[in-house]
Short mmCIF file of C-alpha atoms in Angstrom, two decimals:
data_model
loop_
_atom_site.label_atom_id
_atom_site.label_comp_id
_atom_site.label_asym_id
_atom_site.label_seq_id
_atom_site.Cartn_x
_atom_site.Cartn_y
_atom_site.Cartn_z
CA MET S 46 105.93 96.70 90.47
CA LYS S 47 106.79 98.96 93.38
CA ILE S 48 104.74 99.09 96.56
CA HIS S 49 103.19 102.42 95.72
CA SER S 50 101.03 101.19 92.84
CA MET S 51 97.36 101.84 93.30
CA ILE S 52 96.10 98.69 91.60
CA SER S 53 94.20 96.98 94.38
CA PHE S 54 95.63 93.47 94.30
CA TRP S 55 98.53 91.18 93.50
CA ILE S 56 98.09 88.36 91.10
CA LEU S 57 99.64 85.12 92.26
CA LEU S 58 100.24 82.69 89.43
CA THR S 59 102.89 80.07 90.03
CA GLY S 60 104.75 78.11 87.40
CA ILE S 61 103.09 79.71 84.40
CA CYS S 62 105.25 80.11 81.27
CA LEU S 63 108.24 81.92 82.73
CA GLY S 64 107.86 80.39 86.17
CA PHE S 65 107.35 83.64 88.07
CA PRO S 66 106.57 82.69 91.70
CA LEU S 67 104.82 85.98 92.35
CA ILE S 68 103.58 88.78 90.15
CA SER S 69 103.17 91.85 92.29
CA PHE S 70 100.37 94.28 91.71
CA GLY S 71 101.44 97.03 93.99
CA GLU S 72 100.73 97.31 97.63
CA THR S 73 97.67 95.18 98.08
CA THR S 74 97.64 91.50 97.25
CA PHE S 75 95.88 88.25 97.01
CA PRO S 76 98.14 86.27 99.35
CA SER S 77 99.48 82.88 98.37
CA GLU S 78 98.15 79.72 99.96
CA LYS S 79 101.08 79.69 102.39
CA ASP S 80 100.08 83.17 103.60
CA SER S 81 96.35 82.67 103.64
CA LEU S 82 94.67 80.43 106.20
CA GLU S 83 91.13 80.50 107.48
CA ALA S 84 90.66 83.33 109.97
CA PRO S 85 87.79 85.64 110.93
CA THR S 86 87.48 88.80 108.86
CA ASN S 87 88.34 90.86 111.95
CA TRP S 88 91.36 88.77 112.89
CA PHE S 89 93.64 91.81 112.88
CA LEU S 90 91.67 93.10 115.92
CA LEU S 91 91.99 89.84 117.87
CA ASP S 92 94.54 88.79 120.46
CA PRO S 93 97.15 86.04 120.08
CA ILE S 94 96.76 84.79 123.64
CA GLU S 95 93.00 84.93 124.13
CA ASP S 96 91.80 84.41 120.55
CA GLY S 97 94.59 82.38 118.96
CA TYR S 98 95.18 84.77 116.07
CA LEU S 99 98.20 87.05 115.75
CA GLY S 100 96.17 90.24 115.62
CA THR S 101 96.75 93.50 117.45
CA GLY S 102 94.76 92.69 120.58
CA ALA S 103 92.72 95.84 119.89
CA GLU S 104 89.41 94.29 120.96
CA LYS S 105 90.96 93.06 124.18
CA ALA S 106 92.41 96.52 124.75
CA HIS S 107 89.04 98.22 124.31
CA GLU S 108 87.18 95.72 126.48
CA LYS S 109 89.64 95.02 129.26
CA PHE S 110 91.96 98.01 129.49
CA LEU S 111 90.15 101.09 128.22
CA ALA S 112 86.72 100.33 129.66
CA GLY S 113 85.86 103.14 132.06
CA LYS S 114 88.78 105.28 130.98
CA ARG S 115 88.33 108.62 129.26
CA ALA S 116 90.33 109.61 126.19
CA LYS S 117 92.30 112.83 126.64
CA ARG S 118 92.15 113.89 122.99
CA THR S 119 91.22 112.95 119.45
CA VAL S 120 94.24 111.88 117.43
CA VAL S 121 94.51 113.05 113.82
CA VAL S 122 96.12 110.55 111.46
CA ALA S 123 97.13 111.86 108.05
CA VAL S 124 96.85 109.22 105.32
CA ILE S 125 99.20 110.17 102.49
CA ASP S 126 97.94 107.91 99.74
CA SER S 127 95.89 107.61 96.55
CA GLY S 128 92.93 109.39 98.14
CA VAL S 129 90.19 108.52 100.61
CA ASP S 130 86.44 108.15 100.06
CA ILE S 131 85.34 110.77 102.59
CA VAL S 132 81.64 109.88 102.27
CA HIS S 133 82.04 106.15 102.89
CA GLU S 134 79.36 104.97 105.32
CA ASP S 135 81.97 103.69 107.78
CA LEU S 136 84.34 106.67 107.47
CA LYS S 137 82.27 109.80 106.92
CA ASP S 138 82.08 110.53 110.65
CA LYS S 139 85.82 109.98 111.06
CA ILE S 140 87.16 112.42 108.47
CA TRP S 141 89.15 115.44 109.64
CA GLU S 142 87.59 118.83 108.95
CA ASN S 143 89.67 121.98 108.76
CA PRO S 144 88.17 124.25 111.45
CA GLY S 145 89.52 127.40 109.83
CA GLU S 146 88.07 126.85 106.36
CA ILE S 147 84.61 127.82 105.10
CA PRO S 148 83.57 125.20 102.52
CA GLY S 149 83.16 126.24 98.91
CA ASN S 150 83.74 129.99 99.15
CA GLY S 151 86.88 129.93 97.02
CA ILE S 152 88.87 131.73 99.72
CA ASP S 153 91.88 130.59 101.73
CA ASP S 154 90.11 131.40 105.00
CA ASP S 155 92.78 130.03 107.33
CA GLY S 156 95.66 131.51 105.32
CA ASN S 157 97.56 128.24 105.01
CA GLY S 158 98.02 128.66 101.25
CA TYR S 159 95.45 126.02 100.25
CA ILE S 160 92.03 127.25 99.15
CA ASP S 161 89.00 125.36 100.49
CA ASP S 162 91.08 122.52 101.95
CA VAL S 163 88.13 121.46 104.08
CA HIS S 164 89.06 117.77 104.33
CA GLY S 165 92.67 117.67 103.18
CA TRP S 166 94.58 118.32 99.97
CA ASN S 167 95.47 116.76 96.62
CA PHE S 168 99.05 117.40 95.48
CA ILE S 169 98.60 115.49 92.22
CA GLY S 170 95.59 117.38 90.93
CA GLY S 171 95.14 120.38 88.70
CA ALA S 172 93.63 123.70 89.66
CA ASP S 173 90.74 122.92 87.30
CA GLY S 174 89.80 119.85 89.35
CA SER S 175 91.55 117.32 87.11
CA HIS S 176 93.79 114.56 88.46
CA VAL S 177 96.99 112.69 87.77
CA GLU S 178 95.94 109.04 87.86
CA GLU S 179 98.92 107.26 86.24
CA ASP S 180 102.51 108.38 86.40
CA SER S 181 105.83 106.90 85.35
CA HIS S 182 108.24 105.10 87.61
CA GLU S 183 111.03 107.09 89.23
CA LEU S 184 113.43 104.76 87.42
CA THR S 185 112.06 106.02 84.10
CA ARG S 186 112.31 109.64 85.17
CA GLU S 187 115.90 109.12 86.31
CA TYR S 188 116.68 107.34 83.04
CA ASN S 189 115.41 110.34 81.07
CA ARG S 190 117.29 112.84 83.23
CA LEU S 191 120.61 111.02 83.09
CA LYS S 192 120.35 109.99 79.45
CA ALA S 193 120.18 113.67 78.49
CA LYS S 194 123.48 114.17 80.27
CA PHE S 195 125.40 110.94 79.66
CA GLY S 196 123.55 109.06 76.92
CA GLU S 197 126.02 109.75 74.13
CA MET S 198 129.10 110.05 76.33
CA ALA S 199 131.93 107.52 76.37
CA ALA S 200 133.35 106.55 79.77
CA GLU S 201 136.75 108.04 78.96
CA ASP S 202 135.13 111.42 78.26
CA VAL S 203 133.45 111.70 81.66
CA LYS S 204 134.97 114.40 83.85
CA LYS S 205 136.34 113.35 87.20
CA ARG S 206 133.66 115.26 89.11
CA ASP S 207 130.94 113.37 87.19
CA ARG S 208 132.29 109.84 87.51
CA GLU S 209 130.16 108.88 90.50
CA GLU S 210 127.01 110.10 88.77
CA TYR S 211 128.06 108.36 85.56
CA ALA S 212 128.39 105.07 87.42
CA TYR S 213 124.90 105.67 88.80
CA TRP S 214 123.66 106.31 85.25
CA GLN S 215 125.06 102.99 84.12
CA ARG S 216 123.16 101.18 86.87
CA VAL S 217 119.96 103.07 86.09
CA ASN S 218 120.32 102.38 82.36
CA GLU S 219 120.75 98.64 82.90
CA ASN S 220 117.88 98.44 85.39
CA PHE S 221 115.55 100.42 83.14
CA GLU S 222 116.23 98.36 80.02
CA GLU S 223 115.70 95.10 81.90
CA SER S 224 112.53 96.31 83.62
CA LYS S 225 110.99 97.73 80.46
CA LYS S 226 111.72 94.55 78.52
CA GLU S 227 110.22 92.38 81.25
CA ALA S 228 107.07 94.52 81.44
CA GLU S 229 106.51 94.36 77.68
CA MET S 230 107.18 90.62 77.64
CA ASN S 231 104.71 90.04 80.48
CA TYR S 232 102.08 92.22 78.83
CA ASN S 233 102.25 90.16 75.66
CA MET S 234 102.42 86.87 77.54
CA TYR S 235 99.44 87.50 79.80
CA GLY S 236 97.46 89.06 76.96
CA ASN S 237 97.90 85.89 74.95
CA MET S 238 97.07 83.75 77.97
CA LEU S 239 93.91 85.71 78.70
CA ASN S 240 92.70 85.47 75.12
CA GLY S 241 93.47 81.77 74.89
CA PHE S 242 91.91 80.72 78.18
CA THR S 243 88.90 83.01 77.66
CA ASN S 244 88.18 81.26 74.37
CA MET S 245 88.62 77.82 75.95
CA ALA S 246 86.34 78.71 78.86
CA ARG S 247 83.72 80.01 76.40
CA LEU S 248 83.79 76.73 74.47
CA VAL S 249 83.33 74.70 77.66
CA LYS S 250 80.55 76.94 78.96
CA GLU S 251 78.66 76.71 75.69
CA GLU S 252 79.17 72.95 75.43
CA PHE S 253 77.90 72.21 78.94
CA GLY S 254 75.45 75.12 79.36
CA LEU S 255 77.32 76.77 82.24
CA ASP S 256 77.96 80.37 83.27
CA ASP S 257 80.90 79.41 85.47
CA PHE S 258 82.66 76.29 86.74
CA THR S 259 85.28 75.09 89.23
CA LEU S 260 88.05 72.51 89.04
CA LYS S 261 85.70 69.94 90.60
CA ASP S 262 83.14 70.65 87.87
CA LEU S 263 85.87 70.40 85.27
CA SER S 264 86.99 66.99 86.52
CA GLU S 265 83.51 65.59 85.88
CA MET S 266 83.31 66.85 82.28
CA GLU S 267 83.97 64.63 79.26
CA SER S 268 83.64 65.21 75.54
CA GLU S 269 84.39 63.26 72.39
CA LYS S 270 84.94 66.49 70.50
CA GLU S 271 88.65 67.10 70.12
CA GLU S 272 88.33 70.87 70.49
CA ILE S 273 86.40 70.54 73.75
CA SER S 274 88.66 67.76 75.06
CA ASN S 275 91.74 69.92 74.45
CA ALA S 276 90.08 72.87 76.16
CA LEU S 277 89.26 70.74 79.20
CA GLU S 278 92.86 69.56 79.44
CA MET S 279 94.33 73.06 79.11
CA LEU S 280 91.88 74.53 81.62
CA SER S 281 92.77 71.78 84.10
CA GLN S 282 96.41 72.80 83.78
CA LEU S 283 95.42 76.42 84.35
CA PHE S 284 93.58 75.56 87.57
CA SER S 285 96.62 73.64 88.85
CA MET S 286 98.83 76.70 88.40
CA ILE S 287 96.74 79.10 90.46
CA ASN S 288 97.46 79.82 94.11
CA MET S 289 93.91 80.73 95.05
CA PRO S 290 91.61 78.70 97.31
CA ASP S 291 88.99 76.85 95.20
CA PRO S 292 88.64 79.46 92.44
CA SER S 293 86.08 79.38 89.66
CA VAL S 294 87.15 79.88 86.07
CA ASN S 295 85.57 83.34 86.04
CA GLU S 296 87.65 84.33 89.07
CA ILE S 297 90.80 83.09 87.36
CA LEU S 298 89.97 84.99 84.19
CA GLU S 299 89.38 88.10 86.27
CA VAL S 300 92.82 87.62 87.81
CA LEU S 301 94.39 87.25 84.36
CA ASP S 302 92.54 90.35 83.18
CA GLY S 303 94.06 92.23 86.11
CA ALA S 304 97.50 90.96 85.11
CA VAL S 305 97.02 92.22 81.57
CA GLU S 306 95.79 95.58 82.83
CA HIS S 307 98.75 95.85 85.19
CA PHE S 308 101.39 95.18 82.54
CA GLU S 309 99.56 97.38 80.06
CA VAL S 310 99.89 100.24 82.55
CA GLN S 311 103.58 99.41 83.00
CA ALA S 312 104.21 99.34 79.26
CA ASN S 313 102.16 102.44 78.44
CA TYR S 314 102.97 104.59 81.47
CA ALA S 315 105.48 103.26 83.99
CA TYR S 316 108.33 102.60 81.55
CA ASN S 317 107.21 104.95 78.79
CA THR S 318 109.94 107.56 78.42
CA ASP S 319 107.58 109.89 76.51
CA PHE S 320 104.81 109.84 79.13
CA ASP S 321 104.65 112.79 81.52
CA PRO S 322 101.29 113.76 83.05
CA ARG S 323 102.68 116.55 85.17
CA ASP S 324 101.20 119.30 83.03
CA ILE S 325 97.89 118.38 84.66
CA VAL S 326 99.22 119.73 87.96
CA GLY S 327 100.69 122.83 86.35
CA ASP S 328 103.67 123.16 88.70
CA ASP S 329 107.40 123.02 88.07
CA PRO S 330 108.24 119.48 89.24
CA GLU S 331 111.91 120.44 89.67
CA ASP S 332 111.14 123.36 91.97
CA TYR S 333 111.14 121.81 95.43
CA LYS S 334 110.46 125.15 97.07
CA GLU S 335 107.06 125.35 95.39
CA LYS S 336 104.33 124.36 97.85
CA TYR S 337 101.00 125.76 96.73
CA TYR S 338 99.69 123.65 93.86
CA GLY S 339 97.08 120.93 93.41
CA ASN S 340 93.41 121.02 94.36
CA ASN S 341 91.11 120.42 97.31
CA ASP S 342 89.75 117.01 96.24
CA PRO S 343 91.43 114.47 98.56
CA THR S 344 89.53 111.55 97.04
CA GLY S 345 90.70 111.56 93.42
CA PRO S 346 89.69 109.16 90.64
CA ASP S 347 90.56 105.90 92.43
CA ALA S 348 90.68 105.98 96.22
CA THR S 349 90.58 102.20 96.73
CA HIS S 350 93.98 101.91 98.33
CA GLY S 351 93.76 104.95 100.60
CA THR S 352 90.21 104.11 101.67
CA HIS S 353 91.25 100.60 102.65
CA VAL S 354 94.12 102.04 104.67
CA ALA S 355 91.86 104.58 106.39
CA GLY S 356 89.30 101.95 107.39
CA ILE S 357 91.89 99.84 109.20
CA ILE S 358 92.77 102.81 111.36
CA ALA S 359 89.44 104.50 111.89
CA ALA S 360 86.32 102.77 110.54
CA LYS S 361 83.61 103.72 113.01
CA ARG S 362 83.38 101.24 115.83
CA GLY S 363 80.11 99.76 117.04
CA ASN S 364 77.86 100.97 114.23
CA ASP S 365 77.11 97.47 112.85
CA LEU S 366 78.50 98.45 109.45
CA GLY S 367 81.28 96.60 107.67
CA ILE S 368 84.16 96.62 110.11
CA ASP S 369 85.41 98.22 113.28
CA GLY S 370 88.62 100.21 112.95
CA ILE S 371 91.38 99.82 115.51
CA ALA S 372 91.12 103.24 117.16
CA GLU S 373 88.06 104.96 118.57
CA HIS S 374 89.16 108.56 119.18
CA VAL S 375 90.72 109.29 115.81
CA LEU S 376 90.15 111.34 112.68
CA ILE S 377 91.60 110.74 109.22
CA MET S 378 93.22 113.62 107.30
CA PRO S 379 93.38 112.55 103.63
CA VAL S 380 96.36 113.88 101.65
CA ARG S 381 96.49 112.66 98.05
CA ALA S 382 100.02 112.38 96.69
CA VAL S 383 100.38 108.82 95.35
CA PRO S 384 99.41 107.99 91.73
CA ASN S 385 99.27 104.66 89.94
CA GLY S 386 103.01 104.77 89.47
CA ASP S 387 105.82 106.23 91.52
CA GLU S 388 105.08 109.13 93.81
CA ARG S 389 107.31 112.19 93.40
CA ASP S 390 109.60 113.36 96.18
CA LYS S 391 108.38 116.92 95.88
CA ASP S 392 104.78 115.85 96.51
CA ILE S 393 105.70 113.63 99.46
CA ALA S 394 107.77 116.37 101.10
CA ASN S 395 104.90 118.84 100.69
CA ALA S 396 102.32 116.28 101.84
CA ILE S 397 104.25 115.64 105.05
CA ARG S 398 104.56 119.37 105.72
CA TYR S 399 100.88 119.95 104.97
CA ALA S 400 99.87 117.23 107.41
CA VAL S 401 102.15 118.56 110.12
CA ASP S 402 101.11 122.19 109.69
CA ASN S 403 97.43 121.29 109.80
CA GLY S 404 97.50 119.34 113.02
CA ALA S 405 98.26 115.71 112.22
CA HIS S 406 99.72 113.73 115.10
CA ILE S 407 100.54 110.62 113.07
CA ILE S 408 101.31 110.24 109.36
CA ASN S 409 100.69 106.91 107.63
CA MET S 410 102.72 106.29 104.47
CA SER S 411 101.78 103.11 102.60
CA PHE S 412 103.89 103.72 99.50
CA GLY S 413 107.48 103.55 98.38
CA LYS S 414 109.97 103.19 95.54
CA SER S 415 113.54 102.18 94.77
CA TYR S 416 114.92 105.56 93.63
CA SER S 417 114.66 108.95 95.31
CA PRO S 418 116.42 111.84 93.52
CA GLY S 419 114.81 114.38 95.84
CA LYS S 420 115.56 112.50 99.04
CA LYS S 421 117.18 115.47 100.75
CA TYR S 422 113.91 117.39 100.48
CA VAL S 423 111.92 114.48 101.89
CA ASP S 424 114.51 114.21 104.67
CA LYS S 425 113.95 117.86 105.55
CA ALA S 426 110.22 117.23 105.80
CA VAL S 427 110.83 114.15 107.97
CA LYS S 428 113.03 116.23 110.29
CA TYR S 429 110.36 118.95 110.35
CA ALA S 430 107.73 116.40 111.37
CA ARG S 431 109.95 115.12 114.16
CA ARG S 432 110.56 118.65 115.49
CA LYS S 433 106.80 119.25 115.53
CA GLY S 434 106.10 116.08 117.49
CA VAL S 435 104.63 113.93 114.71
CA LEU S 436 105.12 110.16 114.43
CA LEU S 437 105.69 108.77 110.91
CA ILE S 438 104.74 105.19 110.05
CA HIS S 439 105.87 103.62 106.77
CA ALA S 440 105.12 100.35 104.97
CA ALA S 441 108.29 98.35 104.35
CA GLY S 442 107.20 97.17 100.89
CA ASN S 443 106.18 94.00 99.09
CA SER S 444 109.25 92.89 97.15
CA SER S 445 110.32 90.03 99.47
CA LYS S 446 113.67 91.77 99.83
CA GLU S 447 115.98 92.90 102.58
CA ILE S 448 115.79 96.68 102.69
CA ASN S 449 118.59 99.12 103.40
CA PRO S 450 119.14 102.89 103.18
CA ASP S 451 119.79 102.71 99.42
CA ASN S 452 117.06 100.48 98.01
CA ASN S 453 113.76 101.54 99.59
CA PHE S 454 112.39 105.08 99.86
CA PRO S 455 111.30 107.06 101.76
CA ASN S 456 113.14 105.84 104.82
CA ARG S 457 114.28 106.93 108.27
CA TRP S 458 117.92 107.33 107.27
CA TYR S 459 118.99 110.86 106.44
CA GLY S 460 121.11 111.21 103.33
CA ARG S 461 124.14 112.64 105.06
CA ARG S 462 124.04 111.07 108.51
CA GLY S 463 121.73 110.02 111.28
CA SER S 464 118.14 108.82 111.23
CA SER S 465 114.74 109.74 112.63
CA ASP S 466 113.69 108.41 116.02
CA ALA S 467 110.08 109.33 115.21
CA TRP S 468 109.72 106.76 112.41
CA LEU S 469 108.38 103.21 112.40
CA GLU S 470 109.01 100.80 109.51
CA VAL S 471 106.49 97.97 109.33
CA GLY S 472 106.56 94.50 107.78
CA ALA S 473 103.47 92.35 107.15
CA SER S 474 102.50 89.23 109.10
CA ALA S 475 99.79 86.59 108.80
CA ALA S 476 97.10 85.43 111.20
CA ILE S 477 98.55 82.11 112.35
CA ASP S 478 101.58 81.55 114.59
CA SER S 479 103.36 79.19 112.20
CA ASP S 480 106.29 79.09 109.82
CA ASN S 481 104.18 81.16 107.38
CA LEU S 482 103.95 84.02 109.88
CA ALA S 483 106.03 86.46 107.82
CA ALA S 484 103.99 87.34 104.72
CA ASP S 485 105.59 85.83 101.64
CA PHE S 486 105.66 89.23 99.94
CA SER S 487 106.92 91.35 102.85
CA ASN S 488 110.21 93.19 102.84
CA PHE S 489 112.33 92.65 105.92
CA SER S 490 115.50 93.79 107.67
CA ASN S 491 116.94 93.30 111.12
CA GLU S 492 118.00 96.94 111.03
CA GLY S 493 115.53 98.59 108.68
CA VAL S 494 112.20 97.08 109.79
CA ASP S 495 111.11 97.81 113.35
CA LEU S 496 108.24 95.36 113.78
CA PHE S 497 105.66 93.33 111.96
CA ALA S 498 101.89 93.83 111.96
CA PRO S 499 98.81 92.13 110.47
CA GLY S 500 98.95 92.55 106.69
CA VAL S 501 97.46 89.38 105.16
CA ASP S 502 93.76 89.06 104.35
CA ILE S 503 92.75 92.35 105.91
CA TYR S 504 89.09 93.23 105.46
CA SER S 505 88.44 96.95 105.25
CA THR S 506 86.63 99.79 103.53
CA VAL S 507 86.77 100.59 99.81
CA PRO S 508 84.98 103.33 97.82
CA GLY S 509 81.23 103.31 97.38
CA SER S 510 80.55 102.16 100.96
CA GLU S 511 81.89 98.73 100.04
CA TYR S 512 84.39 96.40 101.73
CA GLU S 513 87.00 93.98 100.51
CA THR S 514 89.96 91.90 101.63
CA ASN S 515 93.46 93.00 100.63
CA SER S 516 96.98 92.15 101.69
CA GLY S 517 100.27 94.02 101.79
CA THR S 518 102.56 96.01 104.02
CA SER S 519 100.21 98.86 103.09
CA MET S 520 97.72 97.16 105.43
CA ALA S 521 100.35 96.50 108.11
CA ALA S 522 101.42 100.15 108.41
CA PRO S 523 97.91 101.51 109.21
CA THR S 524 97.48 98.66 111.67
CA VAL S 525 100.39 100.14 113.60
CA ALA S 526 99.06 103.67 113.02
CA GLY S 527 95.75 102.61 114.55
CA VAL S 528 97.45 101.17 117.62
CA ALA S 529 99.59 104.30 117.95
CA ALA S 530 96.47 106.49 117.73
CA MET S 531 94.72 104.39 120.38
CA VAL S 532 97.64 104.82 122.79
CA TRP S 533 98.16 108.50 122.10
CA ALA S 534 94.47 109.35 122.62
CA TYR S 535 94.77 108.25 126.26
CA TYR S 536 98.40 109.18 126.92
CA PRO S 537 99.03 112.40 124.97
CA ASP S 538 101.98 113.47 127.12
CA LEU S 539 104.16 110.85 125.43
CA LYS S 540 106.63 112.22 122.89
CA PRO S 541 106.87 110.55 119.46
CA LYS S 542 110.15 108.96 120.50
CA ASP S 543 108.49 107.59 123.64
CA LEU S 544 105.51 106.23 121.72
CA ARG S 545 107.78 104.61 119.18
CA GLU S 546 109.75 102.91 121.94
CA ILE S 547 106.56 101.72 123.63
CA LEU S 548 105.24 100.17 120.42
CA ILE S 549 108.58 98.48 119.84
CA GLN S 550 109.07 97.24 123.40
CA SER S 551 105.52 95.93 123.78
CA VAL S 552 105.43 93.67 120.71
CA TYR S 553 104.07 90.16 121.05
CA LYS S 554 106.80 87.56 120.50
CA PRO S 555 105.42 84.61 118.54
CA THR S 556 106.07 81.08 119.72
CA THR S 557 107.23 80.08 116.25
CA GLU S 558 110.94 80.75 116.04
CA GLN S 559 111.70 79.63 112.49
CA VAL S 560 109.66 81.05 109.62
CA GLN S 561 109.96 80.95 105.87
CA LEU S 562 112.09 83.76 104.52
CA PRO S 563 109.75 85.96 102.43
CA GLY S 564 109.89 84.87 98.80
CA GLN S 565 111.96 81.79 99.62
CA GLU S 566 111.56 78.27 101.01
CA GLU S 567 114.44 78.76 103.45
CA LEU S 568 113.63 78.76 107.17
CA ILE S 569 115.04 81.63 109.18
CA GLY S 570 114.59 83.07 112.65
CA PHE S 571 111.59 85.44 112.78
CA ASP S 572 113.69 87.62 115.08
CA THR S 573 116.13 88.25 112.21
CA LEU S 574 113.48 89.84 109.98
CA SER S 575 112.99 92.95 112.13
CA ALA S 576 114.64 94.77 114.98
CA THR S 577 112.14 93.43 117.52
CA GLY S 578 111.21 89.99 116.22
CA GLY S 579 107.65 90.77 117.24
CA VAL S 580 104.14 91.77 116.16
CA VAL S 581 102.48 95.00 117.28
CA ASN S 582 100.11 94.54 120.24
CA ALA S 583 97.70 97.22 121.43
CA TYR S 584 96.91 95.68 124.81
CA GLN S 585 100.56 95.37 125.80
CA ALA S 586 101.36 98.82 124.39
CA LEU S 587 98.66 100.44 126.53
CA GLN S 588 99.93 98.67 129.62
CA LEU S 589 103.44 99.96 129.02
CA ALA S 590 102.19 103.46 128.16
CA ALA S 591 100.28 103.61 131.44
CA GLN S 592 103.52 102.94 133.30
CA ARG S 593 105.39 105.71 131.52
CA SER S 594 102.73 108.42 131.27
CA LYS S 595 101.65 110.92 133.90
CA TYR S 596 98.07 109.87 133.21
CA ASP S 597 96.65 106.83 134.97
#
């Protein structure tokens, strides 16, 4: 599944049935054993030199560089995502509030076109307060669009002016059919697995009077009953296939249940050519000039992903709750535009413009997809953000692939020519300076990815004033956004281009030179996976910013 999915984890099951090494569940993950090593829950704030973990050095920056210094401004970071829990105990004091809007009066007080947008906006909601939760993949939407035009047409009947688009249709058609078939096959496979192993676990629990058990417990169990003996053998095989540290059977069954739910969503929504929830929004999805639609609820029905992202950047520091975010002088502007499925280019373009027009300094974008029919409109919004002095930070994605201008969207490359110099593309790294430094799931590119950042086992906020650990480039991007916000709060005279260069030039270069290529066993130079070959570092970025800013 693409990196935009809002399901809050990846399931990692190796060697089961079809031998899939990794089953991705969107942007957040349970990392594999090679990614996940013991580290403190706040490791992403720690420093590689002083603490021995490849974090951002944010704590060192606060304690040793910023102590005694006064921030020049509060930085607003727009989080374009699934939604943010704006009343979370660790975020409620860090949520942006529209100064020109009077809450709940049903009037567009500030005249920006969005009524009662007190804490942001929801571009995938209806005027009646309803929400789009699931949506199809862009591949499915492109399949439907092109099938209507070329579905019954023979190659020899295609007009010369349509041949390029027809070739594109052929690629889309093949990709869609393969993807849909795989999703349906996986749904059936994991459904059968879940039912079978659930029944076996129930038999064992009843036989031995247990509510739960581990592999160690299982190894000590014996039974002369053939049914129980077979269940013990099969469950032992199940445990051996799971890349999770010392799981219990209930945890494994929960993982399998998530797999079934994931592929059920894919089968019923993502690759369902008859599914279209857009009538909830009530707009014309093909009218890219339309801007004023949606509703003023920036939280939505499932804000897990966006809340986790927001906490990394801005969870209130020093309040003895949950976690400390990276940046102190920062506010989060929630903009909901990403469903459980592929985001739409129209919504992303409007979300970027909304954030820019309402005072965001930085925009975090932890989403993406492989097709972008409205790219030119997103490009216009990216150019608009650059002109207005806004820095855009984007997660590179979790497909273990090398990205380029044509296979990962949105991106910094403009459709016709050129690229944005106010854009950072971020890969995900792990806590330990070893050959597992590059997260096994992370996308990479010497040209397309600027730098890496902590993205494995990141502990942060989730709805209901709760906290959990997730992994993904979705976590790496806000790590960079937090560092950028920290620097910009103290050195606001820096232009986005300058700040981007500072973050790039101040990366920490790991001592490990050869790392495992994401998704492979092959060893490759870490410096080949991004333009910098480094990991973002707040302490070094602040030092460099101080040299280049007019402020001391």
